[in-house]
Tab-separated table of C-alpha atoms in Angstrom:
chain	number	residue	atom	x	y	z
A	498	UNK	CA	-0.136	-0.135	-0.172
A	499	UNK	CA	2.722	2.464	0.711
A	500	UNK	CA	4.927	1.617	-2.217
A	501	UNK	CA	1.212	2.285	-4.370
A	502	UNK	CA	1.263	5.714	-2.520
A	503	UNK	CA	4.755	6.320	-3.282
A	504	UNK	CA	4.568	5.602	-6.906
A	505	UNK	CA	1.208	7.612	-7.039
A	506	UNK	CA	3.430	10.747	-5.876
A	507	UNK	CA	5.808	10.143	-8.069
A	508	UNK	CA	3.775	10.049	-11.232
A	509	UNK	CA	1.896	12.867	-10.337
A	510	UNK	CA	5.378	14.787	-9.841
A	511	UNK	CA	6.634	13.953	-12.931
A	512	UNK	CA	3.150	14.904	-14.332
A	513	UNK	CA	3.550	18.661	-13.217
A	514	UNK	CA	7.525	18.642	-14.241
A	515	UNK	CA	6.532	17.611	-17.643
A	516	UNK	CA	3.657	20.027	-17.837
A	517	UNK	CA	5.788	22.841	-16.817
A	518	UNK	CA	8.584	21.821	-19.686
A	519	UNK	CA	5.592	22.947	-22.080
A	520	UNK	CA	4.738	26.385	-20.984
A	521	UNK	CA	5.634	29.186	-23.644
A	522	UNK	CA	8.183	31.178	-22.716
A	523	UNK	CA	7.809	35.204	-22.808
A	524	UNK	CA	6.612	36.136	-25.749
A	525	UNK	CA	9.131	38.009	-27.919
A	526	UNK	CA	9.239	41.817	-27.269
A	527	UNK	CA	7.367	43.811	-29.708
A	528	UNK	CA	8.529	47.064	-31.168
A	529	UNK	CA	6.895	49.991	-29.644
A	530	UNK	CA	5.019	52.370	-31.755
A	531	UNK	CA	7.255	54.871	-31.268
A	532	UNK	CA	10.465	52.903	-31.942
A	533	UNK	CA	8.696	51.789	-35.383
A	534	UNK	CA	8.624	55.602	-36.219
A	535	UNK	CA	12.104	56.292	-35.131
A	536	UNK	CA	13.620	58.605	-38.166
A	537	UNK	CA	16.605	56.844	-40.046
A	538	UNK	CA	19.463	58.706	-39.113
A	539	UNK	CA	19.967	62.050	-40.804
A	540	UNK	CA	22.343	62.249	-43.787
A	541	UNK	CA	25.062	64.963	-44.229
A	542	UNK	CA	23.965	67.708	-45.834
A	543	UNK	CA	24.877	68.115	-48.871
A	544	UNK	CA	27.077	71.378	-49.467
A	545	UNK	CA	24.840	74.106	-50.971
A	546	UNK	CA	25.989	74.820	-54.842
A	547	UNK	CA	27.098	78.579	-55.593
A	548	UNK	CA	26.631	80.047	-58.870
A	549	UNK	CA	29.718	80.589	-60.919
A	550	UNK	CA	31.526	83.842	-60.516
A	551	UNK	CA	30.677	85.865	-64.239
A	552	UNK	CA	33.833	85.626	-66.307
A	553	UNK	CA	35.687	89.276	-66.085
A	554	UNK	CA	34.596	90.748	-69.702
A	555	UNK	CA	37.637	90.881	-71.785
A	556	UNK	CA	39.038	94.086	-72.694
A	557	UNK	CA	36.993	95.609	-75.298
A	558	UNK	CA	39.146	96.100	-78.688
A	559	UNK	CA	38.496	99.054	-81.536
A	560	UNK	CA	39.502	98.079	-84.938
A	561	UNK	CA	40.780	101.220	-86.962
A	562	UNK	CA	38.749	102.204	-89.356
A	563	UNK	CA	41.039	102.933	-92.902
A	564	UNK	CA	38.375	104.653	-94.526
A	565	UNK	CA	38.459	107.514	-92.078
A	566	UNK	CA	41.867	107.203	-91.409
A	567	UNK	CA	44.723	109.305	-92.789
A	568	UNK	CA	48.604	109.656	-92.229
A	569	UNK	CA	50.372	112.615	-94.239
A	570	UNK	CA	53.768	113.344	-94.633
A	571	UNK	CA	54.976	116.656	-96.451
A	572	UNK	CA	58.075	116.820	-97.309
A	573	UNK	CA	60.012	119.872	-98.807
A	574	UNK	CA	62.381	120.701	-100.916
A	575	UNK	CA	66.055	121.913	-100.622
A	576	UNK	CA	69.593	122.616	-102.029
A	577	UNK	CA	70.710	125.569	-103.934
A	578	UNK	CA	68.314	124.598	-106.732
A	579	UNK	CA	65.450	123.838	-104.540
A	580	UNK	CA	63.427	126.361	-107.031
A	581	UNK	CA	63.229	124.088	-109.430
A	582	UNK	CA	61.793	121.288	-107.555
A	583	UNK	CA	58.518	120.311	-105.591
A	584	UNK	CA	57.383	120.111	-101.871
A	585	UNK	CA	55.565	116.955	-101.529
A	586	UNK	CA	52.819	115.241	-99.383
A	587	UNK	CA	53.174	111.640	-99.089
A	588	UNK	CA	49.892	109.805	-97.322
A	589	UNK	CA	48.516	106.734	-96.222
A	590	UNK	CA	44.818	105.584	-96.273
A	591	UNK	CA	45.068	101.931	-95.677
A	592	UNK	CA	45.945	101.739	-91.980
A	593	UNK	CA	45.337	98.346	-89.960
A	594	UNK	CA	45.049	97.775	-86.724
A	595	UNK	CA	43.474	98.139	-83.407
A	596	UNK	CA	43.151	100.655	-80.167
A	597	UNK	CA	42.672	98.659	-76.658
A	598	UNK	CA	41.605	101.773	-74.663
A	599	UNK	CA	41.449	99.685	-70.991
A	600	UNK	CA	45.143	99.097	-71.625
A	601	UNK	CA	45.678	102.910	-72.726
A	602	UNK	CA	47.227	101.442	-76.222
A	603	UNK	CA	47.389	100.858	-79.874
A	604	UNK	CA	48.767	99.123	-82.344
A	605	UNK	CA	48.664	99.733	-86.227
A	606	UNK	CA	50.652	99.410	-89.541
A	607	UNK	CA	50.544	100.271	-93.009
A	608	UNK	CA	52.838	99.596	-96.165
A	609	UNK	CA	54.965	101.576	-97.925
A	610	UNK	CA	53.928	100.363	-101.593
A	611	UNK	CA	50.072	101.492	-100.674
A	612	UNK	CA	51.514	105.272	-100.297
A	613	UNK	CA	50.087	107.896	-102.488
A	614	UNK	CA	51.864	111.120	-103.631
A	615	UNK	CA	50.644	114.481	-103.913
A	616	UNK	CA	46.670	113.886	-103.754
A	617	UNK	CA	45.341	117.605	-104.420
A	618	UNK	CA	43.442	117.979	-101.478
A	619	UNK	CA	46.058	117.023	-99.721
A	620	UNK	CA	48.487	119.419	-100.810
A	621	UNK	CA	45.682	122.120	-100.505
A	622	UNK	CA	45.559	121.187	-96.733
A	623	UNK	CA	49.269	121.277	-96.400
A	624	UNK	CA	49.836	124.697	-97.972
A	625	UNK	CA	51.105	123.680	-101.246
A	626	UNK	CA	49.900	125.556	-104.100
A	627	UNK	CA	51.263	124.062	-107.652
A	628	UNK	CA	50.142	120.605	-108.563
A	629	UNK	CA	53.004	118.725	-110.206
A	630	UNK	CA	52.498	117.054	-113.617
A	631	UNK	CA	51.546	113.386	-113.451
A	632	UNK	CA	54.946	112.634	-114.593
A	633	UNK	CA	56.831	114.118	-111.588
A	634	UNK	CA	54.303	112.539	-109.021
A	635	UNK	CA	55.070	109.072	-110.665
A	636	UNK	CA	58.618	110.179	-110.856
A	637	UNK	CA	58.654	110.938	-106.956
A	638	UNK	CA	57.218	107.929	-106.176
A	639	UNK	CA	59.254	105.677	-107.865
A	640	UNK	CA	62.480	107.432	-106.070
A	641	UNK	CA	60.724	107.347	-102.738
A	642	UNK	CA	59.918	103.487	-102.613
A	643	UNK	CA	63.344	102.185	-104.572
A	644	UNK	CA	66.208	105.101	-103.867
A	645	UNK	CA	65.002	106.299	-100.207
A	646	UNK	CA	62.686	103.873	-97.895
A	647	UNK	CA	63.727	100.619	-99.999
A	648	UNK	CA	60.242	99.234	-99.733
A	649	UNK	CA	61.143	95.967	-101.119
A	650	UNK	CA	63.258	95.131	-97.793
A	651	UNK	CA	61.310	97.243	-95.664
A	652	UNK	CA	57.923	96.996	-96.740
A	653	UNK	CA	55.721	97.707	-93.703
A	654	UNK	CA	55.927	100.884	-91.180
A	655	UNK	CA	54.685	99.753	-87.571
A	656	UNK	CA	53.374	101.784	-84.833
A	657	UNK	CA	52.666	100.776	-81.223
A	658	UNK	CA	51.600	103.793	-78.662
A	659	UNK	CA	50.811	103.725	-74.983
A	660	UNK	CA	48.777	106.914	-73.238
A	661	UNK	CA	49.588	107.949	-70.166
A	662	UNK	CA	47.706	110.251	-67.499
A	663	UNK	CA	45.318	112.617	-69.048
A	664	UNK	CA	46.715	115.438	-70.852
A	665	UNK	CA	49.839	114.314	-71.402
A	666	UNK	CA	51.783	112.968	-74.807
A	667	UNK	CA	51.350	109.692	-76.433
A	668	UNK	CA	54.848	107.391	-76.299
A	669	UNK	CA	55.143	106.421	-79.742
A	670	UNK	CA	56.922	103.788	-80.922
A	671	UNK	CA	57.740	104.112	-84.953
A	672	UNK	CA	59.442	101.007	-86.722
A	673	UNK	CA	60.851	102.148	-90.008
A	674	UNK	CA	63.512	101.113	-92.628
A	675	UNK	CA	64.605	98.426	-89.640
A	676	UNK	CA	64.785	101.020	-87.232
A	677	UNK	CA	62.888	101.677	-84.012
A	678	UNK	CA	62.324	104.615	-82.456
A	679	UNK	CA	60.221	106.295	-79.573
A	680	UNK	CA	58.909	109.714	-79.846
A	681	UNK	CA	56.424	111.778	-77.188
A	682	UNK	CA	53.281	112.866	-79.495
A	683	UNK	CA	50.858	115.707	-78.506
A	684	UNK	CA	47.209	114.190	-79.374
A	685	UNK	CA	43.787	115.400	-79.108
A	686	UNK	CA	41.768	112.107	-78.377
A	687	UNK	CA	38.004	112.452	-78.673
A	688	UNK	CA	35.700	109.424	-77.441
A	689	UNK	CA	32.042	109.458	-78.366
A	690	UNK	CA	29.535	106.787	-78.853
A	691	UNK	CA	32.067	103.950	-78.939
A	692	UNK	CA	34.225	105.496	-81.395
A	693	UNK	CA	37.633	107.438	-80.642
A	694	UNK	CA	39.509	109.738	-82.960
A	695	UNK	CA	42.921	110.749	-82.247
A	696	UNK	CA	44.586	113.426	-84.233
A	697	UNK	CA	48.132	114.868	-84.017
A	698	UNK	CA	51.307	115.917	-85.946
A	699	UNK	CA	54.985	115.725	-84.812
A	700	UNK	CA	58.222	116.632	-86.976
A	701	UNK	CA	60.790	113.590	-87.925
A	702	UNK	CA	63.994	113.651	-89.333
A	703	UNK	CA	64.365	110.730	-92.266
A	704	UNK	CA	68.231	110.334	-90.836
A	705	UNK	CA	66.758	109.102	-87.179
A	706	UNK	CA	65.935	106.380	-89.055
A	707	UNK	CA	68.793	105.699	-91.208
A	708	UNK	CA	66.965	107.067	-94.061
A	709	UNK	CA	69.403	109.403	-96.533
A	710	UNK	CA	67.192	112.323	-97.883
A	711	UNK	CA	66.703	111.743	-101.886
A	712	UNK	CA	69.011	114.350	-103.327
A	713	UNK	CA	70.406	114.607	-106.888
A	714	UNK	CA	73.448	116.775	-108.185
A	715	UNK	CA	75.480	116.678	-105.731
A	716	UNK	CA	72.596	117.994	-102.939
A	717	UNK	CA	72.044	120.657	-105.480
A	718	UNK	CA	68.016	119.757	-105.622
A	719	UNK	CA	67.243	117.513	-102.299
A	720	UNK	CA	64.796	117.042	-100.141
A	721	UNK	CA	64.953	117.859	-96.534
A	722	UNK	CA	65.979	115.937	-93.934
A	723	UNK	CA	63.239	117.363	-91.816
A	724	UNK	CA	59.378	115.852	-92.466
A	725	UNK	CA	56.379	117.035	-91.136
A	726	UNK	CA	53.677	114.211	-90.194
A	727	UNK	CA	50.049	114.800	-89.331
A	728	UNK	CA	47.445	111.782	-88.925
A	729	UNK	CA	43.950	111.503	-87.940
A	730	UNK	CA	43.318	107.971	-86.262
A	731	UNK	CA	39.359	106.710	-86.085
A	732	UNK	CA	38.522	103.475	-84.129
A	733	UNK	CA	35.394	101.570	-83.720
């Protein structure tokens, strides 16, 4: 009887242990509503793109207008027989180049073989009255280009000018006959509606550029060394 009771107690104990081992464990923790809506970590802010700086505008460049520009040189006769000769006006109407106002500079050039000799209106402007004949003009031009200026070897005259303070002369470098000379030339400058007009005059010596003035009969009839140059340059 006691054995039976003992077996009964052991059986009940085992059943309880078995039941306890099948009880469900604690339920997995469900994320709370707050944790479900937690925002994702903030991404680093993108760098703000700044608009590109405007490019510095290029300096305005004006082109010399050959149709409105003129360089005229008056050469006068000399020697014991000067009365037999003529004074002459040599001119260029084919001037090419540029003016850069912001840099206070100009660069231009003209060809010697495009020079004219003794245009009637230019002679009048220079105060020369008697007009030479066509043959005399052609002979003067031929002597000038071949015997004086040597245009075959030095065909182009180049000029570089720089402007200083207002009212000051231009510093002008002239390259002629293989020689460059820098001169201070007073000028008048007018600017209006994008057009610049420069006028002035200067006396030059041919010998300063290694040029021997033309002469015949051992100098009895010759061209004076000094030349009178006047100019009007229009750029736009």
